[in-house]
Amino acid sequence: MYVPCVYHHTGINKPDYLATVDVNPKSPRYCQVIHRLPMPNVNDELHHSGWNACSSCFGDPTKVRDKLILPCLISSRVYVVDVGTDPRAPCIHKVVEADDIKEKCGLAFLHTSHCLGSGDVMISAMGDPEGNGKGGFVLLDAETFEVKGNWELDGQAAEFGYDFWYQPRHNVMISTEWGAPRVFGNGFRIEDVQAGHYGHRLHVWDWTKRTCIQSLDLGENGQVPLGIRFLHNPDSDQALMCCALSSSVLHVYKVEGGQWETEKVIQVRSKKVEGWILPEIPGFISDILISMDDRFVYFNNWLHGDVRQYDITDIRHPRMVGQVFIGGSIVKGGPVTVVEDNDLHDQPDPLFIKGRKVPGGPQMIQLSLDGKRLYVTTSLFSAWDKQFYPDMIRDGGVLLQIDVDTTDGGLTLNPDFLVDFGKEPHGPVLVHEPRYPGGDCTSDIWI
């Protein structure tokens, strides 16, 4: 498994690196970092990754999933990592510099990477080079990794950007919004939401014409819409999207006439608290994924501290079948006191795995293709980690495993699995999104 690692500690000016982790229970190096690939620069903030090839290239024998695409949220570089020559010891294949992306695309602050059936790689951007919001898309040639230019037609960029997912059989792509990088890069303030610096829309794109054909204002139900996932069935015209600040999951679907609509299908209720920056603390859903069989959806509540599993056999009426707490801001003994809670009788206990107190809350989740192992990391973004979970900055992040009941539903934290990134050779690091070498439930789009 590959996990990006980010340094964010006073006095440490080290490059981010890609860690290779042994997740084979039969291996003598189980739960250990077996290789570290440092980047050639500092202050990158490695974030979400993707592949040079995926199921969109199925049937093309010339396409091999042997390069990991690593966009950088802060520096706006893209690292192309060779994971095919030696999967246990990846190496840098190419560096795409931010100036090249700026010159050819006018974009920066890169986020989600997906391969396309055309053989290109597309990366979403969240801003222009000055840090203003701008939701455009960078195209790379998947053979040479040269910057080809923008995917969207000139003048079609959205106000903000973040995630995207495409469904070619419906000639559609849908993208979401975080906010203006110059604002969220300095930490979270509710005043910035009120001032309009954060997103509350999703954007529907004509996949072949590369134009935005519909923008839906999500209102109070859709504040800061982040992850968007279509069902894996390529014939499906339905998706689920998580909205961080409103702590809701929206069902996105096509209606007669080809328009798209949304409806709220899950609401995580806020808790009234003392000792926090606001009188109520939202769940803050920042990641979501759907199992390959389209039966379950999983998402995190980064601030409340729980990971949830819902049966989506009836996608308009999800049914919660699993929940496990992993840290969070409302644990007993912490600075936050819950004074009113409609869901829990008591504040959850702090989580200890192998004697290690888990800092932060559940952030990125990644599900194995068989649906039985859900891996969880704890870092959202270093500036926000520092604000909400300073103990994670001091002690480092972790990688954990949740065992999944794929028959009846249910989540159980694996007490034997811990990768402690607080004990790295050059000091504690933050860890973000894990990737499986063979693919996972957030990298495969079928055409």
GROMACS .gro file of C-alpha atoms in nm:
model
  447
    1MET     CA    1   0.000   0.000   0.000
    2TYR     CA    2   0.122   0.351  -0.084
    3VAL     CA    3   0.062   0.639   0.159
    4PRO     CA    4   0.167   1.005   0.107
    5CYS     CA    5   0.342   1.155   0.411
    6VAL     CA    6   0.365   1.526   0.491
    7TYR     CA    7   0.598   1.703   0.734
    8HIS     CA    8   0.440   1.994   0.919
    9HIS     CA    9   0.650   2.051   1.227
   10THR     CA   10   0.837   2.355   1.354
   11GLY     CA   11   1.205   2.329   1.276
   12ILE     CA   12   1.169   2.042   1.027
   13ASN     CA   13   1.220   2.139   0.664
   14LYS     CA   14   1.203   1.796   0.505
   15PRO     CA   15   1.040   1.692   0.177
   16ASP     CA   16   0.716   1.498   0.177
   17TYR     CA   17   0.752   1.133   0.084
   18LEU     CA   18   0.560   0.833  -0.041
   19ALA     CA   19   0.563   0.548   0.209
   20THR     CA   20   0.522   0.186   0.103
   21VAL     CA   21   0.347  -0.011   0.378
   22ASP     CA   22   0.335  -0.390   0.417
   23VAL     CA   23  -0.029  -0.491   0.481
   24ASN     CA   24   0.017  -0.868   0.441
   25PRO     CA   25  -0.064  -1.034   0.778
   26LYS     CA   26   0.168  -1.325   0.690
   27SER     CA   27   0.468  -1.101   0.629
   28PRO     CA   28   0.739  -1.050   0.894
   29ARG     CA   29   0.718  -0.676   0.818
   30TYR     CA   30   0.341  -0.650   0.859
   31CYS     CA   31   0.228  -0.298   0.958
   32GLN     CA   32   0.570  -0.153   0.882
   33VAL     CA   33   0.693   0.109   0.639
   34ILE     CA   34   0.922  -0.086   0.407
   35HIS     CA   35   1.027   0.199   0.177
   36ARG     CA   36   1.028   0.578   0.170
   37LEU     CA   37   1.047   0.782  -0.149
   38PRO     CA   38   1.129   1.147  -0.067
   39MET     CA   39   1.016   1.411  -0.312
   40PRO     CA   40   1.286   1.636  -0.462
   41ASN     CA   41   1.126   1.954  -0.321
   42VAL     CA   42   0.983   2.081   0.007
   43ASN     CA   43   0.644   2.231   0.098
   44ASP     CA   44   0.445   2.028  -0.155
   45GLU     CA   45   0.162   1.890   0.063
   46LEU     CA   46   0.109   1.560  -0.118
   47HIS     CA   47  -0.263   1.500  -0.121
   48HIS     CA   48  -0.489   1.280  -0.336
   49SER     CA   49  -0.337   1.041  -0.588
   50GLY     CA   50  -0.448   0.843  -0.892
   51TRP     CA   51  -0.329   0.609  -1.164
   52ASN     CA   52  -0.202   0.646  -1.519
   53ALA     CA   53  -0.442   0.369  -1.622
   54CYS     CA   54  -0.756   0.219  -1.471
   55SER     CA   55  -1.069   0.029  -1.571
   56SER     CA   56  -1.151   0.303  -1.822
   57CYS     CA   57  -0.869   0.153  -2.028
   58PHE     CA   58  -0.998  -0.204  -1.988
   59GLY     CA   59  -0.933  -0.417  -2.294
   60ASP     CA   60  -0.633  -0.214  -2.411
   61PRO     CA   61  -0.329  -0.442  -2.360
   62THR     CA   62  -0.091  -0.148  -2.394
   63LYS     CA   63  -0.223   0.017  -2.078
   64VAL     CA   64  -0.062  -0.088  -1.750
   65ARG     CA   65  -0.126   0.056  -1.405
   66ASP     CA   66   0.240   0.121  -1.331
   67LYS     CA   67   0.251   0.494  -1.254
   68LEU     CA   68   0.105   0.668  -0.951
   69ILE     CA   69   0.004   1.030  -1.011
   70LEU     CA   70   0.073   1.250  -0.706
   71PRO     CA   71  -0.065   1.606  -0.734
   72CYS     CA   72   0.044   1.860  -0.471
   73LEU     CA   73  -0.211   2.079  -0.301
   74ILE     CA   74   0.024   2.363  -0.206
   75SER     CA   75   0.312   2.364  -0.458
   76SER     CA   76   0.087   2.263  -0.754
   77ARG     CA   77   0.349   2.022  -0.884
   78VAL     CA   78   0.264   1.673  -1.008
   79TYR     CA   79   0.493   1.383  -0.930
   80VAL     CA   80   0.470   1.080  -1.156
   81VAL     CA   81   0.593   0.781  -0.957
   82ASP     CA   82   0.707   0.453  -1.112
   83VAL     CA   83   0.546   0.173  -0.909
   84GLY     CA   84   0.584  -0.092  -1.178
   85THR     CA   85   0.959  -0.150  -1.198
   86ASP     CA   86   0.982  -0.237  -0.828
   87PRO     CA   87   0.642  -0.214  -0.654
   88ARG     CA   88   0.805  -0.236  -0.309
   89ALA     CA   89   1.047   0.051  -0.383
   90PRO     CA   90   0.885   0.313  -0.611
   91CYS     CA   91   1.095   0.581  -0.779
   92ILE     CA   92   1.034   0.921  -0.937
   93HIS     CA   93   0.956   0.892  -1.308
   94LYS     CA   94   0.888   1.258  -1.384
   95VAL     CA   95   0.814   1.591  -1.217
   96VAL     CA   96   0.559   1.822  -1.377
   97GLU     CA   97   0.640   2.170  -1.253
   98ALA     CA   98   0.380   2.421  -1.139
   99ASP     CA   99   0.506   2.684  -1.384
  100ASP     CA  100   0.423   2.454  -1.674
  101ILE     CA  101   0.068   2.406  -1.542
  102LYS     CA  102   0.033   2.778  -1.476
  103GLU     CA  103   0.150   2.872  -1.824
  104LYS     CA  104  -0.061   2.619  -2.015
  105CYS     CA  105  -0.371   2.602  -1.794
  106GLY     CA  106  -0.380   2.904  -1.563
  107LEU     CA  107  -0.452   2.666  -1.273
  108ALA     CA  108  -0.301   2.570  -0.938
  109PHE     CA  109  -0.376   2.396  -0.605
  110LEU     CA  110  -0.429   2.051  -0.750
  111HIS     CA  111  -0.653   1.786  -0.601
  112THR     CA  112  -0.816   1.477  -0.760
  113SER     CA  113  -0.653   1.268  -1.032
  114HIS     CA  114  -0.837   1.021  -1.259
  115CYS     CA  115  -0.724   0.837  -1.570
  116LEU     CA  116  -0.948   0.868  -1.874
  117GLY     CA  117  -1.049   0.616  -2.138
  118SER     CA  118  -0.874   0.836  -2.394
  119GLY     CA  119  -0.541   0.752  -2.235
  120ASP     CA  120  -0.500   1.093  -2.073
  121VAL     CA  121  -0.487   1.178  -1.703
  122MET     CA  122  -0.710   1.453  -1.566
  123ILE     CA  123  -0.645   1.645  -1.244
  124SER     CA  124  -0.888   1.887  -1.083
  125ALA     CA  125  -0.765   2.225  -0.963
  126MET     CA  126  -0.908   2.441  -0.687
  127GLY     CA  127  -0.767   2.780  -0.776
  128ASP     CA  128  -0.567   3.006  -0.999
  129PRO     CA  129  -0.197   3.064  -0.926
  130GLU     CA  130  -0.284   3.361  -0.699
  131GLY     CA  131  -0.502   3.146  -0.474
  132ASN     CA  132  -0.842   3.266  -0.589
  133GLY     CA  133  -1.108   3.002  -0.641
  134LYS     CA  134  -1.112   2.843  -0.987
  135GLY     CA  135  -1.249   2.498  -1.063
  136GLY     CA  136  -1.073   2.382  -1.376
  137PHE     CA  137  -0.904   2.063  -1.495
  138VAL     CA  138  -0.551   1.984  -1.612
  139LEU     CA  139  -0.491   1.723  -1.883
  140LEU     CA  140  -0.169   1.519  -1.892
  141ASP     CA  141  -0.067   1.282  -2.166
  142ALA     CA  142  -0.056   0.944  -1.990
  143GLU     CA  143   0.245   0.828  -2.194
  144THR     CA  144   0.474   1.131  -2.180
  145PHE     CA  145   0.302   1.312  -1.888
  146GLU     CA  146   0.337   1.639  -2.073
  147VAL     CA  147   0.079   1.906  -1.990
  148LYS     CA  148  -0.169   1.916  -2.278
  149GLY     CA  149  -0.376   2.206  -2.145
  150ASN     CA  150  -0.720   2.245  -1.992
  151TRP     CA  151  -0.989   1.980  -2.024
  152GLU     CA  152  -1.270   2.235  -2.001
  153LEU     CA  153  -1.330   2.480  -2.282
  154ASP     CA  154  -1.211   2.835  -2.239
  155GLY     CA  155  -1.426   3.032  -1.996
  156GLN     CA  156  -1.600   2.724  -1.857
  157ALA     CA  157  -1.415   2.689  -1.524
  158ALA     CA  158  -1.633   2.680  -1.212
  159GLU     CA  159  -1.601   2.927  -0.924
  160PHE     CA  160  -1.446   2.663  -0.697
  161GLY     CA  161  -1.311   2.313  -0.745
  162TYR     CA  162  -1.236   1.994  -0.554
  163ASP     CA  163  -1.345   1.643  -0.659
  164PHE     CA  164  -1.499   1.494  -0.976
  165TRP     CA  165  -1.635   1.170  -1.118
  166TYR     CA  166  -1.740   1.094  -1.474
  167GLN     CA  167  -1.999   0.853  -1.617
  168PRO     CA  168  -1.950   0.835  -1.997
  169ARG     CA  169  -2.262   0.630  -2.075
  170HIS     CA  170  -2.462   0.929  -1.955
  171ASN     CA  171  -2.220   1.177  -2.116
  172VAL     CA  172  -2.170   1.343  -1.780
  173MET     CA  173  -1.911   1.452  -1.531
  174ILE     CA  174  -1.999   1.606  -1.194
  175SER     CA  175  -1.757   1.819  -0.992
  176THR     CA  176  -1.770   1.964  -0.641
  177GLU     CA  177  -1.631   2.263  -0.450
  178TRP     CA  178  -1.415   2.327  -0.145
  179GLY     CA  179  -1.326   2.696  -0.145
  180ALA     CA  180  -1.068   2.960  -0.227
  181PRO     CA  181  -0.716   2.827  -0.153
  182ARG     CA  182  -0.593   3.162  -0.020
  183VAL     CA  183  -0.869   3.136   0.242
  184PHE     CA  184  -0.879   2.769   0.347
  185GLY     CA  185  -0.498   2.756   0.339
  186ASN     CA  186  -0.493   2.969   0.653
  187GLY     CA  187  -0.731   2.750   0.853
  188PHE     CA  188  -1.107   2.742   0.894
  189ARG     CA  189  -1.318   3.043   1.001
  190ILE     CA  190  -1.696   3.044   0.991
  191GLU     CA  191  -1.679   3.409   0.882
  192ASP     CA  192  -1.519   3.297   0.555
  193VAL     CA  193  -1.816   3.070   0.486
  194GLN     CA  194  -2.053   3.357   0.549
  195ALA     CA  195  -1.845   3.579   0.320
  196GLY     CA  196  -1.888   3.336   0.029
  197HIS     CA  197  -1.533   3.197   0.017
  198TYR     CA  198  -1.652   2.835   0.040
  199GLY     CA  199  -1.851   2.630  -0.207
  200HIS     CA  200  -2.216   2.519  -0.196
  201ARG     CA  201  -2.273   2.405  -0.554
  202LEU     CA  202  -2.214   2.103  -0.769
  203HIS     CA  203  -2.144   2.132  -1.141
  204VAL     CA  204  -2.272   1.908  -1.419
  205TRP     CA  205  -2.054   1.887  -1.730
  206ASP     CA  206  -2.122   1.762  -2.081
  207TRP     CA  207  -1.851   1.495  -2.104
  208THR     CA  208  -1.795   1.518  -2.480
  209LYS     CA  209  -1.839   1.893  -2.527
  210ARG     CA  210  -1.640   1.978  -2.209
  211THR     CA  211  -1.881   2.248  -2.104
  212CYS     CA  212  -2.066   2.311  -1.779
  213ILE     CA  213  -2.435   2.260  -1.852
  214GLN     CA  214  -2.585   2.291  -1.504
  215SER     CA  215  -2.482   2.427  -1.162
  216LEU     CA  216  -2.697   2.333  -0.865
  217ASP     CA  217  -2.703   2.555  -0.557
  218LEU     CA  218  -2.729   2.309  -0.269
  219GLY     CA  219  -2.824   2.565  -0.004
  220GLU     CA  220  -2.806   2.474   0.364
  221ASN     CA  221  -2.810   2.101   0.286
  222GLY     CA  222  -2.490   2.123   0.082
  223GLN     CA  223  -2.236   2.346   0.252
  224VAL     CA  224  -1.881   2.262   0.131
  225PRO     CA  225  -1.961   1.965  -0.096
  226LEU     CA  226  -1.650   1.748  -0.122
  227GLY     CA  227  -1.649   1.381  -0.231
  228ILE     CA  228  -1.867   1.269  -0.523
  229ARG     CA  229  -1.905   0.899  -0.616
  230PHE     CA  230  -2.122   0.750  -0.887
  231LEU     CA  231  -2.234   0.392  -0.843
  232HIS     CA  232  -1.975   0.168  -1.010
  233ASN     CA  233  -2.232   0.023  -1.250
  234PRO     CA  234  -2.147   0.218  -1.568
  235ASP     CA  235  -2.514   0.227  -1.666
  236SER     CA  236  -2.610   0.401  -1.343
  237ASP     CA  237  -2.726   0.762  -1.338
  238GLN     CA  238  -2.703   0.791  -0.959
  239ALA     CA  239  -2.433   0.918  -0.727
  240LEU     CA  240  -2.378   1.004  -0.362
  241MET     CA  241  -2.198   1.316  -0.244
  242CYS     CA  242  -2.079   1.419   0.102
  243CYS     CA  243  -2.105   1.778   0.223
  244ALA     CA  244  -1.856   1.855   0.497
  245LEU     CA  245  -1.989   2.156   0.685
  246SER     CA  246  -2.357   2.061   0.663
  247SER     CA  247  -2.262   1.699   0.749
  248SER     CA  248  -2.503   1.557   0.496
  249VAL     CA  249  -2.501   1.300   0.218
  250LEU     CA  250  -2.690   1.394  -0.095
  251HIS     CA  251  -2.832   1.161  -0.359
  252VAL     CA  252  -2.751   1.296  -0.707
  253TYR     CA  253  -2.962   1.163  -0.993
  254LYS     CA  254  -3.081   1.231  -1.347
  255VAL     CA  255  -3.443   1.319  -1.417
  256GLU     CA  256  -3.656   1.324  -1.728
  257GLY     CA  257  -3.523   1.571  -1.979
  258GLY     CA  258  -3.159   1.509  -1.890
  259GLN     CA  259  -3.137   1.749  -1.597
  260TRP     CA  260  -2.982   1.651  -1.264
  261GLU     CA  261  -3.124   1.697  -0.916
  262THR     CA  262  -3.023   1.625  -0.556
  263GLU     CA  263  -3.199   1.515  -0.239
  264LYS     CA  264  -3.065   1.476   0.112
  265VAL     CA  265  -3.067   1.111   0.221
  266ILE     CA  266  -2.842   1.119   0.532
  267GLN     CA  267  -2.801   1.390   0.795
  268VAL     CA  268  -2.542   1.370   1.074
  269ARG     CA  269  -2.672   1.590   1.352
  270SER     CA  270  -2.446   1.846   1.515
  271LYS     CA  271  -2.372   1.827   1.886
  272LYS     CA  272  -2.405   2.121   2.123
  273VAL     CA  273  -2.072   2.170   2.297
  274GLU     CA  274  -1.858   2.387   2.518
  275GLY     CA  275  -1.487   2.445   2.470
  276TRP     CA  276  -1.490   2.450   2.088
  277ILE     CA  277  -1.472   2.734   1.834
  278LEU     CA  278  -1.850   2.722   1.779
  279PRO     CA  279  -2.142   2.632   2.008
  280GLU     CA  280  -2.218   2.330   1.787
  281ILE     CA  281  -1.974   2.084   1.634
  282PRO     CA  282  -2.066   1.924   1.298
  283GLY     CA  283  -1.968   1.573   1.200
  284PHE     CA  284  -1.769   1.713   0.907
  285ILE     CA  285  -1.793   1.443   0.640
  286SER     CA  286  -1.482   1.482   0.426
  287ASP     CA  287  -1.455   1.148   0.246
  288ILE     CA  288  -1.701   0.899   0.101
  289LEU     CA  289  -1.676   0.578  -0.104
  290ILE     CA  290  -1.902   0.310  -0.246
  291SER     CA  291  -1.820  -0.061  -0.245
  292MET     CA  292  -1.752  -0.222  -0.582
  293ASP     CA  293  -2.081  -0.415  -0.567
  294ASP     CA  294  -2.270  -0.087  -0.510
  295ARG     CA  295  -2.425  -0.226  -0.192
  296PHE     CA  296  -2.263  -0.014   0.078
  297VAL     CA  297  -2.154   0.346   0.119
  298TYR     CA  298  -1.890   0.447   0.375
  299PHE     CA  299  -1.804   0.790   0.507
  300ASN     CA  300  -1.614   0.958   0.788
  301ASN     CA  301  -1.703   1.223   1.045
  302TRP     CA  302  -1.364   1.387   1.094
  303LEU     CA  303  -1.469   1.599   1.391
  304HIS     CA  304  -1.713   1.363   1.565
  305GLY     CA  305  -1.466   1.079   1.517
  306ASP     CA  306  -1.673   0.797   1.366
  307VAL     CA  307  -1.673   0.599   1.043
  308ARG     CA  308  -2.011   0.478   0.918
  309GLN     CA  309  -2.140   0.209   0.685
  310TYR     CA  310  -2.484   0.229   0.521
  311ASP     CA  311  -2.671  -0.024   0.313
  312ILE     CA  312  -2.772   0.156  -0.009
  313THR     CA  313  -2.972  -0.124  -0.171
  314ASP     CA  314  -3.244   0.143  -0.166
  315ILE     CA  315  -3.024   0.441  -0.245
  316ARG     CA  316  -3.295   0.693  -0.157
  317HIS     CA  317  -3.329   0.543   0.191
  318PRO     CA  318  -2.984   0.439   0.319
  319ARG     CA  319  -2.979   0.226   0.633
  320MET     CA  320  -2.689   0.248   0.880
  321VAL     CA  321  -2.545  -0.098   0.948
  322GLY     CA  322  -2.200  -0.017   1.090
  323GLN     CA  323  -2.027   0.247   1.299
  324VAL     CA  324  -1.693   0.266   1.478
  325PHE     CA  325  -1.526   0.558   1.661
  326ILE     CA  326  -1.167   0.654   1.587
  327GLY     CA  327  -1.055   0.951   1.795
  328GLY     CA  328  -1.233   1.277   1.718
  329SER     CA  329  -1.288   1.607   1.896
  330ILE     CA  330  -1.554   1.490   2.142
  331VAL     CA  331  -1.365   1.214   2.322
  332LYS     CA  332  -1.374   1.199   2.700
  333GLY     CA  333  -1.104   1.393   2.878
  334GLY     CA  334  -1.051   1.636   2.593
  335PRO     CA  335  -1.109   2.012   2.581
  336VAL     CA  336  -1.459   1.975   2.433
  337THR     CA  337  -1.760   1.898   2.651
  338VAL     CA  338  -2.079   1.778   2.485
  339VAL     CA  339  -2.381   1.939   2.653
  340GLU     CA  340  -2.653   1.805   2.421
  341ASP     CA  341  -2.634   1.500   2.195
  342ASN     CA  342  -2.925   1.343   2.010
  343ASP     CA  343  -2.733   1.027   1.919
  344LEU     CA  344  -2.491   0.926   2.198
  345HIS     CA  345  -2.551   0.877   2.570
  346ASP     CA  346  -2.186   0.942   2.657
  347GLN     CA  347  -1.885   1.097   2.491
  348PRO     CA  348  -1.673   0.824   2.328
  349ASP     CA  349  -1.355   0.704   2.495
  350PRO     CA  350  -1.017   0.793   2.342
  351LEU     CA  351  -0.892   0.518   2.113
  352PHE     CA  352  -0.578   0.326   2.199
  353ILE     CA  353  -0.427   0.072   1.955
  354LYS     CA  354  -0.129  -0.129   2.078
  355GLY     CA  355  -0.086   0.124   2.356
  356ARG     CA  356  -0.081   0.421   2.115
  357LYS     CA  357  -0.343   0.691   2.161
  358VAL     CA  358  -0.485   0.774   1.820
  359PRO     CA  359  -0.469   1.149   1.753
  360GLY     CA  360  -0.703   1.334   1.519
  361GLY     CA  361  -1.014   1.183   1.367
  362PRO     CA  362  -1.090   0.948   1.076
  363GLN     CA  363  -1.019   1.124   0.748
  364MET     CA  364  -0.936   0.938   0.426
  365ILE     CA  365  -1.089   0.593   0.384
  366GLN     CA  366  -0.993   0.330   0.127
  367LEU     CA  367  -1.173   0.000   0.070
  368SER     CA  368  -1.020  -0.318  -0.069
  369LEU     CA  369  -1.174  -0.449  -0.389
  370ASP     CA  370  -1.328  -0.745  -0.203
  371GLY     CA  371  -1.492  -0.499   0.037
  372LYS     CA  372  -1.355  -0.664   0.351
  373ARG     CA  373  -1.082  -0.422   0.463
  374LEU     CA  374  -1.140  -0.051   0.513
  375TYR     CA  375  -0.821   0.146   0.577
  376VAL     CA  376  -0.835   0.482   0.755
  377THR     CA  377  -0.590   0.770   0.793
  378THR     CA  378  -0.625   1.077   1.013
  379SER     CA  379  -0.487   1.386   0.836
  380LEU     CA  380  -0.717   1.617   0.639
  381PHE     CA  381  -0.488   1.909   0.547
  382SER     CA  382  -0.191   2.026   0.751
  383ALA     CA  383  -0.322   2.377   0.823
  384TRP     CA  384  -0.654   2.234   0.945
  385ASP     CA  385  -0.485   1.950   1.133
  386LYS     CA  386  -0.283   2.211   1.320
  387GLN     CA  387  -0.598   2.405   1.408
  388PHE     CA  388  -0.824   2.119   1.516
  389TYR     CA  389  -0.584   1.843   1.620
  390PRO     CA  390  -0.253   1.995   1.738
  391ASP     CA  391  -0.169   1.666   1.911
  392MET     CA  392  -0.151   1.503   1.567
  393ILE     CA  393   0.101   1.764   1.454
  394ARG     CA  394   0.311   1.677   1.759
  395ASP     CA  395   0.262   1.299   1.761
  396GLY     CA  396   0.207   1.214   1.394
  397GLY     CA  397  -0.075   1.040   1.212
  398VAL     CA  398  -0.170   0.674   1.191
  399LEU     CA  399  -0.301   0.419   0.944
  400LEU     CA  400  -0.567   0.184   1.083
  401GLN     CA  401  -0.775  -0.105   0.951
  402ILE     CA  402  -1.146  -0.168   0.997
  403ASP     CA  403  -1.277  -0.516   0.924
  404VAL     CA  404  -1.604  -0.518   0.731
  405ASP     CA  405  -1.894  -0.761   0.749
  406THR     CA  406  -1.995  -0.778   0.382
  407THR     CA  407  -2.290  -1.010   0.446
  408ASP     CA  408  -2.503  -0.833   0.703
  409GLY     CA  409  -2.305  -0.511   0.740
  410GLY     CA  410  -2.093  -0.412   1.037
  411LEU     CA  411  -1.759  -0.253   1.119
  412THR     CA  412  -1.497  -0.375   1.368
  413LEU     CA  413  -1.169  -0.201   1.438
  414ASN     CA  414  -0.876  -0.441   1.388
  415PRO     CA  415  -0.676  -0.430   1.714
  416ASP     CA  416  -0.368  -0.585   1.552
  417PHE     CA  417  -0.321  -0.331   1.274
  418LEU     CA  418  -0.141  -0.002   1.340
  419VAL     CA  419   0.108   0.188   1.128
  420ASP     CA  420   0.239   0.460   1.357
  421PHE     CA  421   0.375   0.753   1.159
  422GLY     CA  422   0.474   0.925   1.481
  423LYS     CA  423   0.786   0.708   1.487
  424GLU     CA  424   0.930   0.792   1.149
  425PRO     CA  425   1.312   0.836   1.120
  426HIS     CA  426   1.304   1.216   1.080
  427GLY     CA  427   1.014   1.285   1.311
  428PRO     CA  428   0.633   1.256   1.313
  429VAL     CA  429   0.447   1.304   0.986
  430LEU     CA  430   0.089   1.346   0.869
  431VAL     CA  431  -0.059   1.078   0.645
  432HIS     CA  432  -0.336   1.124   0.394
  433GLU     CA  433  -0.478   0.897   0.123
  434PRO     CA  434  -0.369   0.530   0.092
  435ARG     CA  435  -0.369   0.348  -0.244
  436TYR     CA  436  -0.358  -0.022  -0.331
  437PRO     CA  437  -0.116  -0.122  -0.607
  438GLY     CA  438  -0.387  -0.336  -0.768
  439GLY     CA  439  -0.664  -0.079  -0.748
  440ASP     CA  440  -0.932   0.019  -0.501
  441CYS     CA  441  -1.290   0.138  -0.484
  442THR     CA  442  -1.213   0.503  -0.560
  443SER     CA  443  -0.985   0.460  -0.861
  444ASP     CA  444  -1.193   0.252  -1.101
  445ILE     CA  445  -1.446   0.409  -1.340
  446TRP     CA  446  -1.596   0.175  -1.598
  447ILE     CA  447  -1.690   0.287  -1.946
   0.00000   0.00000   0.00000
